[in-house]
Every structure is written in structure tokens, then in C-alpha cells.
Tab-separated table of C-alpha atoms and ligand atoms in Angstrom:
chain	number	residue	atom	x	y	z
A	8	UNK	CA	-3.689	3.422	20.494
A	9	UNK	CA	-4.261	0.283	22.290
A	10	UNK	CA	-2.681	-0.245	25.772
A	11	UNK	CA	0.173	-3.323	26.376
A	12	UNK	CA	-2.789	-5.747	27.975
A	13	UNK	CA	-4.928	-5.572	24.364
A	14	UNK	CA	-2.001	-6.331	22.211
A	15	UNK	CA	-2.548	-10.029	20.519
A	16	UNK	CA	0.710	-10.911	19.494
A	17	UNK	CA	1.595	-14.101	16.673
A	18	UNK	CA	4.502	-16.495	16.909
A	19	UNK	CA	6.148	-17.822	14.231
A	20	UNK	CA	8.447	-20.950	15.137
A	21	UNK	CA	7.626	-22.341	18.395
A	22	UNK	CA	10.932	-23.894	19.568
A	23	UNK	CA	14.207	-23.186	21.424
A	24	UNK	CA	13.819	-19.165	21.421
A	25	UNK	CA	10.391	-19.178	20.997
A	26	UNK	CA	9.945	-19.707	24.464
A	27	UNK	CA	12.497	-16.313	25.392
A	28	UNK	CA	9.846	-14.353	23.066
A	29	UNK	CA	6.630	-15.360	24.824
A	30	UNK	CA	8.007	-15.174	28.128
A	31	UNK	CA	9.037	-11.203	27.944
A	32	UNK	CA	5.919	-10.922	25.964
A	33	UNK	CA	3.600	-11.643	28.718
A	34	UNK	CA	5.898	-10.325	31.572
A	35	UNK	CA	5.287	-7.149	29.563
A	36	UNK	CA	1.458	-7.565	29.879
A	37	UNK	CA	0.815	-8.381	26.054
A	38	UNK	CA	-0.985	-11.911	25.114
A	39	UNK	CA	-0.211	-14.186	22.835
A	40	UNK	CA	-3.181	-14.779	20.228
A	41	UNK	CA	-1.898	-17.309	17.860
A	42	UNK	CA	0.786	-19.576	16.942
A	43	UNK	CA	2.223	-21.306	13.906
A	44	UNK	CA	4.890	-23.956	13.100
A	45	UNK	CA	5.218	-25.940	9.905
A	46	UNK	CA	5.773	-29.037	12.972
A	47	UNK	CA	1.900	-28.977	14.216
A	48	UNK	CA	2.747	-30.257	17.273
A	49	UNK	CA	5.343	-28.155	18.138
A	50	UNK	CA	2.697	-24.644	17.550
A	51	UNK	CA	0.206	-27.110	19.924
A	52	UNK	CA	2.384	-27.410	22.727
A	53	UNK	CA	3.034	-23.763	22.407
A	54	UNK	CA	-0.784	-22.811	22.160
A	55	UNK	CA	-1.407	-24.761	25.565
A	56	UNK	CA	1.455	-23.129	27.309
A	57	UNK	CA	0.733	-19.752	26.716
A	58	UNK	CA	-3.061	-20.059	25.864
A	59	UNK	CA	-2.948	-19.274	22.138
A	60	UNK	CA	-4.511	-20.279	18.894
A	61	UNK	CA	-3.019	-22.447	16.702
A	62	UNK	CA	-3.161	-20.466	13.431
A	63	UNK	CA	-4.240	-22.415	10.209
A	64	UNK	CA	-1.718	-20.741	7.918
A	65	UNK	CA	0.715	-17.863	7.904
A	66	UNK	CA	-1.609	-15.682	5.610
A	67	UNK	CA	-4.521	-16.047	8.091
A	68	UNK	CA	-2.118	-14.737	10.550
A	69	UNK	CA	-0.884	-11.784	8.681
A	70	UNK	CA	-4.513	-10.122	9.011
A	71	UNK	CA	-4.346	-6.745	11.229
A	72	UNK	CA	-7.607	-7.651	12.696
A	73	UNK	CA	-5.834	-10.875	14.027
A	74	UNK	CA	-2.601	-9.560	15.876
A	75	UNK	CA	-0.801	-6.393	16.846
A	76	UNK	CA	2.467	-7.495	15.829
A	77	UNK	CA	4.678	-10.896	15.047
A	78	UNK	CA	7.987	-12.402	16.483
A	79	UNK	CA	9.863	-14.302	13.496
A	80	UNK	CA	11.482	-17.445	15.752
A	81	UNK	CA	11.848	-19.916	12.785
A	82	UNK	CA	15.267	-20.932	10.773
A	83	UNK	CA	17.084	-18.123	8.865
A	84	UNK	CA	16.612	-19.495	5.988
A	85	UNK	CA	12.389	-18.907	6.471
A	86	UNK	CA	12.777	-15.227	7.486
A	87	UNK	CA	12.252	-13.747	4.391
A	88	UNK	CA	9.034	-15.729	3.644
A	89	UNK	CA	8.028	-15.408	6.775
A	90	UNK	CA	8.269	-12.013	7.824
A	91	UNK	CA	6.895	-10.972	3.877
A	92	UNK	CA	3.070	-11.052	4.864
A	93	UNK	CA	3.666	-9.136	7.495
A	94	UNK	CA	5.090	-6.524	6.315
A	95	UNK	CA	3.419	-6.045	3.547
A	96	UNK	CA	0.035	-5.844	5.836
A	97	UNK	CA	2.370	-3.871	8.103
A	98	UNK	CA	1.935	-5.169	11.012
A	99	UNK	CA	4.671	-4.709	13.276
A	100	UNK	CA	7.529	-7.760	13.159
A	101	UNK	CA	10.559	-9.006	15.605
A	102	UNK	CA	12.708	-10.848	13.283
A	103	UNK	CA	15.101	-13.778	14.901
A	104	UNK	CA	18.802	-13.138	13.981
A	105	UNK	CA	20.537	-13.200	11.618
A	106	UNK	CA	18.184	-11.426	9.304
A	107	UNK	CA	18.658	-14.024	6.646
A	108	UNK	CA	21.125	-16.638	5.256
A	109	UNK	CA	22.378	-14.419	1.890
A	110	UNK	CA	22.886	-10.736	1.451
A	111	UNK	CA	20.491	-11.105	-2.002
A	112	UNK	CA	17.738	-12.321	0.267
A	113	UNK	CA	18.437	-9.801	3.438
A	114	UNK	CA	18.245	-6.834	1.060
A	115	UNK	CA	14.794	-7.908	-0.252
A	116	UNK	CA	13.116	-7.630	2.831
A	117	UNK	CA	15.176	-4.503	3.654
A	118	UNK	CA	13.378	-3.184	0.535
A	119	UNK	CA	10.277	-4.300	1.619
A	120	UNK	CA	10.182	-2.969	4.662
A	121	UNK	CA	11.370	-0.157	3.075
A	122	UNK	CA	8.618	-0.210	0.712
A	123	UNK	CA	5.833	-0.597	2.623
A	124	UNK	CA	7.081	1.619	5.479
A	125	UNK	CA	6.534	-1.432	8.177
A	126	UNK	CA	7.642	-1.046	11.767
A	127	UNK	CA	10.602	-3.775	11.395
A	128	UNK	CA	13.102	-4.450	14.237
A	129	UNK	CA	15.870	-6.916	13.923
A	130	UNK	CA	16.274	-9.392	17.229
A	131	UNK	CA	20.068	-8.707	18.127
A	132	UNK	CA	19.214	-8.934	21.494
A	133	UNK	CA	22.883	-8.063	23.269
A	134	UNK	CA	22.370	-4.677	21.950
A	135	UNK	CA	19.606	-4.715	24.962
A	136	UNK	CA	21.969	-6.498	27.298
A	137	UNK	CA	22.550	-4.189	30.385
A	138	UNK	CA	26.522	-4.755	30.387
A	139	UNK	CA	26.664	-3.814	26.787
A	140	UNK	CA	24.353	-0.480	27.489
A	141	UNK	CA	26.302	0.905	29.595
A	142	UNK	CA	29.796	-0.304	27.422
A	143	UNK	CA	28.364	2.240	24.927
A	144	UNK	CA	27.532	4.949	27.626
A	145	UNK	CA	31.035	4.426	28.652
A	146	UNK	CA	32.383	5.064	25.387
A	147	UNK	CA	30.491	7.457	24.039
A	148	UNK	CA	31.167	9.746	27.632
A	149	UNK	CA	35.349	9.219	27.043
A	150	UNK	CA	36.043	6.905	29.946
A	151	UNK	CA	38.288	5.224	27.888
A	152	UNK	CA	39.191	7.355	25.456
A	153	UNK	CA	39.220	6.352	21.656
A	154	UNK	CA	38.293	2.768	21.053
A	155	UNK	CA	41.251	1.312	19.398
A	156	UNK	CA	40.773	-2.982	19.946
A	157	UNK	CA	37.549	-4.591	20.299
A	158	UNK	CA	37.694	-8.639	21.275
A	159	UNK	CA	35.014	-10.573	21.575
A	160	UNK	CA	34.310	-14.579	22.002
A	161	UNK	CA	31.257	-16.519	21.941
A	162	UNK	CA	32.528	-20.144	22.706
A	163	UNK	CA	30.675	-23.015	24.424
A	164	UNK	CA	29.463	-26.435	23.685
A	165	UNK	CA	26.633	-26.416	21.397
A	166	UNK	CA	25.977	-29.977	19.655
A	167	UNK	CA	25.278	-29.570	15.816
A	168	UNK	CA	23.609	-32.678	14.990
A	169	UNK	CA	20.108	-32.646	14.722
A	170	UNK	CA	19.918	-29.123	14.754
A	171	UNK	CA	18.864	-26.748	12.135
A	172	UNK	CA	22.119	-25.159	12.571
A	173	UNK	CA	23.749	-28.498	11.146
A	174	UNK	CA	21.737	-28.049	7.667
A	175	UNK	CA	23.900	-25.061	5.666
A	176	UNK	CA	20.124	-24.554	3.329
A	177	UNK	CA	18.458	-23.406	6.958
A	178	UNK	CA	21.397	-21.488	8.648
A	179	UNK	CA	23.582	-19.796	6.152
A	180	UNK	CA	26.368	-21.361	8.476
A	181	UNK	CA	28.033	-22.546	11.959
A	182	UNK	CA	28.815	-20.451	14.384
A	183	UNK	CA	30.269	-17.692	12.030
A	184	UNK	CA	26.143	-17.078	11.109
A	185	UNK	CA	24.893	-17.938	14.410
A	186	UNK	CA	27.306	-16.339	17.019
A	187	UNK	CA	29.399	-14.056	15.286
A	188	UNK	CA	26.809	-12.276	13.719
A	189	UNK	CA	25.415	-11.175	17.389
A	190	UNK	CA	29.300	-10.051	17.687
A	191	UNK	CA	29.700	-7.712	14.494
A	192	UNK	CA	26.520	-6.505	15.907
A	193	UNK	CA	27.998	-5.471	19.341
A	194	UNK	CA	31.163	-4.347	17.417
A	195	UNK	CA	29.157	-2.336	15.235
A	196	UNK	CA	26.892	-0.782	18.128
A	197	UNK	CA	29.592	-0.010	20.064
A	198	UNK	CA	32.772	1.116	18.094
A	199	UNK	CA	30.733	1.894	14.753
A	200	UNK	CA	30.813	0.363	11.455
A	201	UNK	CA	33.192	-2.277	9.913
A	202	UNK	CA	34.717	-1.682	6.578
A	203	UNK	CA	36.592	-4.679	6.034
A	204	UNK	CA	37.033	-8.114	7.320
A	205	UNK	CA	39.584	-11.278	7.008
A	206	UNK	CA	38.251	-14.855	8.778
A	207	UNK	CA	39.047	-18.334	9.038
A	208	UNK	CA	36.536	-21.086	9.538
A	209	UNK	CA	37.047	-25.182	10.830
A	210	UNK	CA	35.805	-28.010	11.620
A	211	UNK	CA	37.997	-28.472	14.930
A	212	UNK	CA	35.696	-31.004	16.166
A	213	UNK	CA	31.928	-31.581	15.009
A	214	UNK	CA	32.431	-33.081	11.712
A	215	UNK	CA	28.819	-31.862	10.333
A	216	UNK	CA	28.354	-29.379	6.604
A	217	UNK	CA	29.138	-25.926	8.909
A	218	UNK	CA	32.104	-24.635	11.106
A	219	UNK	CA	32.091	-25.135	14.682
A	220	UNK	CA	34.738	-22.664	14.701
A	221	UNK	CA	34.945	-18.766	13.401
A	222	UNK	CA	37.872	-16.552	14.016
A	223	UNK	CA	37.352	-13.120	12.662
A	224	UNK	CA	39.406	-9.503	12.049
A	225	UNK	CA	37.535	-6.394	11.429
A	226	UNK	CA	38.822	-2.763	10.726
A	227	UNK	CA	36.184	-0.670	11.704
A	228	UNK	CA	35.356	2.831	9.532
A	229	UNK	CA	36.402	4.648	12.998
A	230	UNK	CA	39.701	3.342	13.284
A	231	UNK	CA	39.486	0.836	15.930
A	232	UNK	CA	40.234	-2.945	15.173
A	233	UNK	CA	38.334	-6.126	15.806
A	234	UNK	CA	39.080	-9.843	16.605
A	235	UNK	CA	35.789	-12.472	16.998
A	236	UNK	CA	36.068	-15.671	18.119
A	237	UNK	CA	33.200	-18.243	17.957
A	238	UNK	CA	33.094	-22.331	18.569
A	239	UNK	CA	30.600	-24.790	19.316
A	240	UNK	CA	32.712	-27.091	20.561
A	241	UNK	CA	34.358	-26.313	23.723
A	242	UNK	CA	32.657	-27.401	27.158
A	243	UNK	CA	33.752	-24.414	29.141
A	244	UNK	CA	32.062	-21.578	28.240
A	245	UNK	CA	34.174	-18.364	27.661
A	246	UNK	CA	31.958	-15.889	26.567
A	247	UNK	CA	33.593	-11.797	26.675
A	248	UNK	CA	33.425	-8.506	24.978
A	249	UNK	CA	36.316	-6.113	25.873
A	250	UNK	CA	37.096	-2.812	24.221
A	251	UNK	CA	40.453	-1.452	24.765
A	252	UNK	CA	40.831	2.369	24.414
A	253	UNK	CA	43.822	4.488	24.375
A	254	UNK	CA	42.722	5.862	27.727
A	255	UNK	CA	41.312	2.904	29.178
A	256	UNK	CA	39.238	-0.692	29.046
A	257	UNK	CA	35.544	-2.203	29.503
A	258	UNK	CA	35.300	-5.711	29.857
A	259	UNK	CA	32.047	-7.715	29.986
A	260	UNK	CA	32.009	-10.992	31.318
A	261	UNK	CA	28.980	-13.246	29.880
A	262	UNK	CA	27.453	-15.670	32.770
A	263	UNK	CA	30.935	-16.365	34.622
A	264	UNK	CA	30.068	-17.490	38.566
A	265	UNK	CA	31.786	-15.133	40.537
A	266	UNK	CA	33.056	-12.782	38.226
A	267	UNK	CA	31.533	-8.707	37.783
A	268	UNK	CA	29.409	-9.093	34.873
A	269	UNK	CA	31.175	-5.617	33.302
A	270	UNK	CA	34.209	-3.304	34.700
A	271	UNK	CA	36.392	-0.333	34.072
A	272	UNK	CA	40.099	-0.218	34.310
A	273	UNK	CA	41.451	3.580	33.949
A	274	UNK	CA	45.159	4.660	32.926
A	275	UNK	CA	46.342	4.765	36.230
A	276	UNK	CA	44.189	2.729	37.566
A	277	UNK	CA	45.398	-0.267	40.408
A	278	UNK	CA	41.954	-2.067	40.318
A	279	UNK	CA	39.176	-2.584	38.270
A	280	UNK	CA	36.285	-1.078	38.936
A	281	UNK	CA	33.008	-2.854	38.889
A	282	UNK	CA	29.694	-1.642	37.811
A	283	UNK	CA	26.654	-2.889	39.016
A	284	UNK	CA	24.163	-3.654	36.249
A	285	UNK	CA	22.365	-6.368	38.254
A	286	UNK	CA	19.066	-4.357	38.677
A	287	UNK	CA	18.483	-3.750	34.781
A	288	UNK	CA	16.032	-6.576	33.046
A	289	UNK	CA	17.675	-9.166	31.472
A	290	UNK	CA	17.960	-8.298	27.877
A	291	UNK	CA	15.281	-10.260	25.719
A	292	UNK	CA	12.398	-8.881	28.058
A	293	UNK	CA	14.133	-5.599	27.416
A	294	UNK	CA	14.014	-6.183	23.970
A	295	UNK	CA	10.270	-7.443	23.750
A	296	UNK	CA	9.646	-4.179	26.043
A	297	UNK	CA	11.424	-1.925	23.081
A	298	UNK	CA	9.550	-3.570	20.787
A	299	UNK	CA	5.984	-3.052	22.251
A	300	UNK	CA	6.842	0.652	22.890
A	301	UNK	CA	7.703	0.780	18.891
A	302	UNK	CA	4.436	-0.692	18.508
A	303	UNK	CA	2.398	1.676	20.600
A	304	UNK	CA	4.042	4.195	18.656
A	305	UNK	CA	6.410	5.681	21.965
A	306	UNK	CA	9.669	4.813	20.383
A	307	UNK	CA	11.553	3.771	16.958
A	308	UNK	CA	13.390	0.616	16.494
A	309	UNK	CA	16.969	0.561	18.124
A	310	UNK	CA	17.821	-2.337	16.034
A	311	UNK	CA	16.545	-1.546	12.253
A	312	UNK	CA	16.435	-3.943	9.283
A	313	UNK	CA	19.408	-1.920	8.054
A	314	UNK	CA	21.275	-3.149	11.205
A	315	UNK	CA	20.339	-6.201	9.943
A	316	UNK	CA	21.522	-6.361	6.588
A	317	UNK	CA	24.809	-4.580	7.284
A	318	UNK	CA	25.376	-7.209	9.813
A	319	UNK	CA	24.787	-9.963	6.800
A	320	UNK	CA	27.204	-8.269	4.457
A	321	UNK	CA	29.866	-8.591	7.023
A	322	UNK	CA	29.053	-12.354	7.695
A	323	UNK	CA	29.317	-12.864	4.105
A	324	UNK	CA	32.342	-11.293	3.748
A	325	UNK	CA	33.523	-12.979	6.474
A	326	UNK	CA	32.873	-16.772	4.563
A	327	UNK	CA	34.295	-15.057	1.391
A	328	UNK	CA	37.224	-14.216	3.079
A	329	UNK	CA	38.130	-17.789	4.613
A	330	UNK	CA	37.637	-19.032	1.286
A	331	UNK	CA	40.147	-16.901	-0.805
A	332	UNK	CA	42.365	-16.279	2.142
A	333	UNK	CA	42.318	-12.653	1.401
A	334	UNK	CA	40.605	-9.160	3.313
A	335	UNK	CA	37.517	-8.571	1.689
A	336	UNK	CA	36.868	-4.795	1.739
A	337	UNK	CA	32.660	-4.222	2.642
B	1259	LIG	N1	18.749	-13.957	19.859
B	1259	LIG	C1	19.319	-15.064	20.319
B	1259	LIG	O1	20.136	-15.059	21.227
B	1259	LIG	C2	18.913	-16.367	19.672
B	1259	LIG	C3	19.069	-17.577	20.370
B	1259	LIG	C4	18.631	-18.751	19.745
B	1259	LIG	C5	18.106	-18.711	18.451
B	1259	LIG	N2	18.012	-17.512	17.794
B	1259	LIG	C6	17.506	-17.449	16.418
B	1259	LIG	O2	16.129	-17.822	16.416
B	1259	LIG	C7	15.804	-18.544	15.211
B	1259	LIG	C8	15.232	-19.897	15.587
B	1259	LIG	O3	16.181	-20.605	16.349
B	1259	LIG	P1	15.744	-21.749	17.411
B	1259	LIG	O4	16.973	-22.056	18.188
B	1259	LIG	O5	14.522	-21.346	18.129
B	1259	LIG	O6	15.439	-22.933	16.384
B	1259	LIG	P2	14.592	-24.247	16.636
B	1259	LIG	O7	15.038	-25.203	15.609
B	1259	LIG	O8	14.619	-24.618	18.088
B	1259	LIG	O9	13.080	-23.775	16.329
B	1259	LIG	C9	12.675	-23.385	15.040
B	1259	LIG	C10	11.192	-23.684	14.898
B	1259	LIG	O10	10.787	-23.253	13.596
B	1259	LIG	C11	9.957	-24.264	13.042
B	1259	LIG	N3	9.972	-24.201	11.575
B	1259	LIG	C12	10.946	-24.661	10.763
B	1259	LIG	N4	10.596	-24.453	9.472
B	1259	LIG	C13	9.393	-23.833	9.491
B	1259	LIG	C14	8.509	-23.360	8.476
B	1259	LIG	N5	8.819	-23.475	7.179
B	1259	LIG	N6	7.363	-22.780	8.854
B	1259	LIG	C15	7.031	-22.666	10.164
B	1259	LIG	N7	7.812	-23.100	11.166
B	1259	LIG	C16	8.991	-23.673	10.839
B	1259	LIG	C17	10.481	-25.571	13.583
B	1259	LIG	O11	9.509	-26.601	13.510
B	1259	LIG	C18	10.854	-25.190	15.010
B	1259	LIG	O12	9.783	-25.394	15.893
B	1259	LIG	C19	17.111	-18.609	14.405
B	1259	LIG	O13	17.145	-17.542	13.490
B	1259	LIG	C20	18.191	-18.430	15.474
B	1259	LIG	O14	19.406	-17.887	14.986
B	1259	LIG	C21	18.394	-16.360	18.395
């Protein structure tokens, strides 16, 4: 087994979160072989940051004798055919969220991986943020009792136009494929599975072919409820997760100045109280980390392809739902 220094690890996609990947990758120790983007000159620039190849093609990269393992960083729509060589030469893959932009399409590379028995792991990174770790240890030790509410909003401002996002054919969606799906993953991780789901989707104020608003109502399998919001359009960011139990509540504050970035409040309780989480790495090198210790064969995926397609079917039910105006059951 080869240590973290001789892993040679491939990009595909080098923009926005491209850059999140190859940092963790070599604060972890591993290097970064090649590179690959359909825009040349994007996979150049990347290649002279990070002092990779530029790959010729995605089947030259797919060759065991070439890399360790791949990170998947390009549109949704691309993460089937991207991720497909790969696995099928099974080398190890870190597939961008959401897994893909149609259930049809998500479960073919869930059979795939099935298939060929690759090491897959899907890239919803908050399941490796520290507040949200230690939500779950929370919850799963009682301090609040049984989970019973989950709420959770992504909102910020996030311009549309000229994005990928923008084009429905890349991104299976606005916000309601892009953020919410990080946020049925969180509900799913930490209250369990969701079994049903009713949503409404707008254009409140970015006119483009997707929603720049998502709201969102789950019933999850073990009884406890959820409510997502998501928008791209609002210049103050108000980004939480809080689960309300019937014993207690955990609420996570995303990136607010000045405020604890998780706390407790007990029945009986007068004052919140905090919990310091500020020594834990931030959660895409603690992702990359899990990843590399998958591939050297010291741990199994926390996040599988199955998390990844169960995440799509609620996202899909979700846009089924604001179109009828009726709960779709999953
Ligand atoms: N985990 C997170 O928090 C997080 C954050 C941002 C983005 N993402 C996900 O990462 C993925 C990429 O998002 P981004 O913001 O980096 O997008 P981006 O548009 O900034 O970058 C995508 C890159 O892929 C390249 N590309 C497009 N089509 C290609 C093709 N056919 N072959 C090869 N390369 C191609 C583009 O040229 C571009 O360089 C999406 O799935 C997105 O949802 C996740």
C-alpha cells in the first residue's frame, strides 16, 4: 500500500471548487499528477498552480498506472460520464455534489459502482463539517432527546448569470439542486431518512431558466419533520441547521461574526451552551483526508454513492412536488 506522499491524484474540472479539492489534497501530503478540463486553459492554469500535467483526454487519465484516485469537480450534468472510466478501471473517485442532475442517470453510476465494486464516495462535504459531527454525536448520545423538527437554510447572494448553475441541461436546477441537496443530506445524516417531501420553487429575483428560491418539507422515516430553505438572492447571508428535540436543541450557525459556530440549549436550561469545535479541520480537508484513508484501504466511505442517489430522489421529488402542488411520497 502506498503511503499519502506517493499518491498521484487527477482532477477533473478545474474551476470554482476545484481549487477546495487540491488544496486539502496537498495539505494532506498527496500530489496532484494531472489535470483535465474540456476549457484548456482553465486545466493549464491549474497544472501551473499545483504542478500537474495537463492530461490529453479523460481515458488517458483513467489508467491505474497514471493516478491513485480522481476528484469529479465538473457540472452535474458531466458526472456520470465523467466518473464512468474511473470506475470501471476502479480507481478510487470523489464525486462533486449532487451526484447527478436525474435519478435515471444517478442510479446508473450507483450500478456501476456497484458493479465493478469501485471505492466511490459522494462529496457532501457538511457531513465532514465539525459543527455538524458533533450535532450527530449529540443526538445519537440523547442530549436532546428524540429529534422531532429539523430547519435548515442555505441563503446568500449567489449571481446566476454566467454560471453553469444558470443552464437547467448542466445543473438539474437552482438552488433546490445546488443547496438543498447538501441540506437533505445533513437532514438525512442526522435525523435519518426522508420518506416524503412537499416544495415550492421561484423566481423571487434572478429572472434566469432555474429557481433562486427552494422552500422544502420533509417527513422523515423516524418521525421527525423537516423545513429547507434555499435562495440565491439575498445579500445577507443566513446560513443555519437547528434540530429541535423533545428534550432539547442544537443549533449551528454557518460563518456568522461573532456568533458560537454550534450550541446546546437543555429543558431547563437559562443559557445556551457553546461548544467549541474551533480546533477540528475545516471540513473539505477533512473530507479529502477521509477520502485518502478510503484509498489506502484504513477506512470505508462515510458518504456512499447510495447517499448519493437517495439524496437525488428526494431533490426530484422535491421539483415534482412544486409542480403538482401535492406531497410526493419517496
Ligand atoms: N461541496 C460544495 O460545497 C461545492 C461547492 C461548489 C461547487 N460544488 C459542486 O462542484 C461541481 C463544480 O462546480 P464549480 O462551482 O466548481 O463549477 P465551475 O463552473 O466553477 O467549474 C466547472 C469546471 O468544469 C469544466 N467543465 C465543464 N464541462 C466539462 C467537460 N465536459 N469536461 C471537462 N471539464 C468540463 C469547466 O470548464 C469548469 O472549469 C458542481 O457539481 C457543484 O455543485 C460543490
Amino acid at each position: 500500500m502506498k503511503s499519502l506522499s506517493e499518491l498521484k491524484i487527477g482532477i477533473v474540472g478545474c474551476g470554482g471548487i476545484s481549487r477546495a479539492h487540491v488544496t486539502a489534497y496537498r495539505q494532506a501530503g498527496a500530489r496532484i499528477a494531472l489535470v483535465y478540463d474540456v476549457n484548456r486553459a482553465a486545466a493549464a492554469a491549474l497544472a501551473k498552480e499545483v504542478g500537474a500535467q495537463v492530461a490529453d483526454s479523460l481515458a488517458s487519465m483513467a489508467d491505474p498506472g497514471a493516478i491513485d484516485a480522481a476528484s469529479i469537480c465538473t457540472p452535474p450534468a458531466f458526472h456520470l460520464e465523467h466518473c464512468l472510466p474511473f470506475v470501471r478501471a476502479r480507481i478510487p473517485v470523489l464525486c462533486e455534489k449532487p451526484l447527478e442532475i436525474s435519478v435515471p442517470r444517478a442510479k446508473r453510476l450507483a450500478t456501476e459502482v456497484k458493479k465493478h465494486r469501485s471505492l466511490f464516495l459522494t462529496a457532501y462535504c457538511h457531513r465532514f463539517h465539525p459543527p455538524v459531527i458533533e450535532a450527530r454525536k449529540l443526538i445519537a448520545s440523547g442530549a436532546i432527546g428524540r429529534p422531532l423538527f429539523f430547519r435548515n437554510m442555505f441563503a446568500g447572494k449567489f449571481v446566476l448569470r454566467g454560471n453553469h448553475r444558470a443552464d437547467p441541461k448542466l445543473s438539474g436546477g437552482g438552488c433546490v439542486a445546488d443547496n438543498a441537496a447538501h441540506a437533505v443530506d445533513i437532514f438525512r445524516f442526522l435525523v435519518g431518512d426522508v420518506t416524503a417531501v412537499q416544495a415550492q420553487v421561484a423566481n423571487v429575483a434572478q429572472k434566469e431558466k432555474v429557481e433562486d428560491f427552494g422552500l422544502l418539507f420533509l417527513r422523515g422515516k423516524k418521525g421527525c419533520y423537516g423545513e429547507i430553505a434555499c435562495c440565491y438572492s439575498t445579500p445577507v447571508a443566513t446560513n443555519f441547521v437547528e434540530v429541535l428535540g423533545d428534550k432539547g436543541t442544537i443549533t449551528i450557525n454557518y460563518w456568522v461574526p461573532g456568533r458560537p459556530d454550534i450550541t446546546i440549549r437543555r429543558e431547563g436550561d437559562t443559557a445556551d451552551t457553546v461548544i467549541d469545535v474551533s480546533q477540528a479541520p475545516d471540513r473539505f480537508v477533512a473530507e479529502i483526508r477521509h477520502f485518502l484513508d478510503c484509498v489506502a484501504g484504513n477506512a470505508k466511505p462515510a458518504v456512499t454513492v447510495a447517499d448519493g442517489l437517495a439524496s437525488a430522489e428526494v431533490i426530484a421529488a422535491a421539483y415534482a412536488s412544486a409542480k403538482s402542488g401535492k406531497l410526493i411520497r419517496i
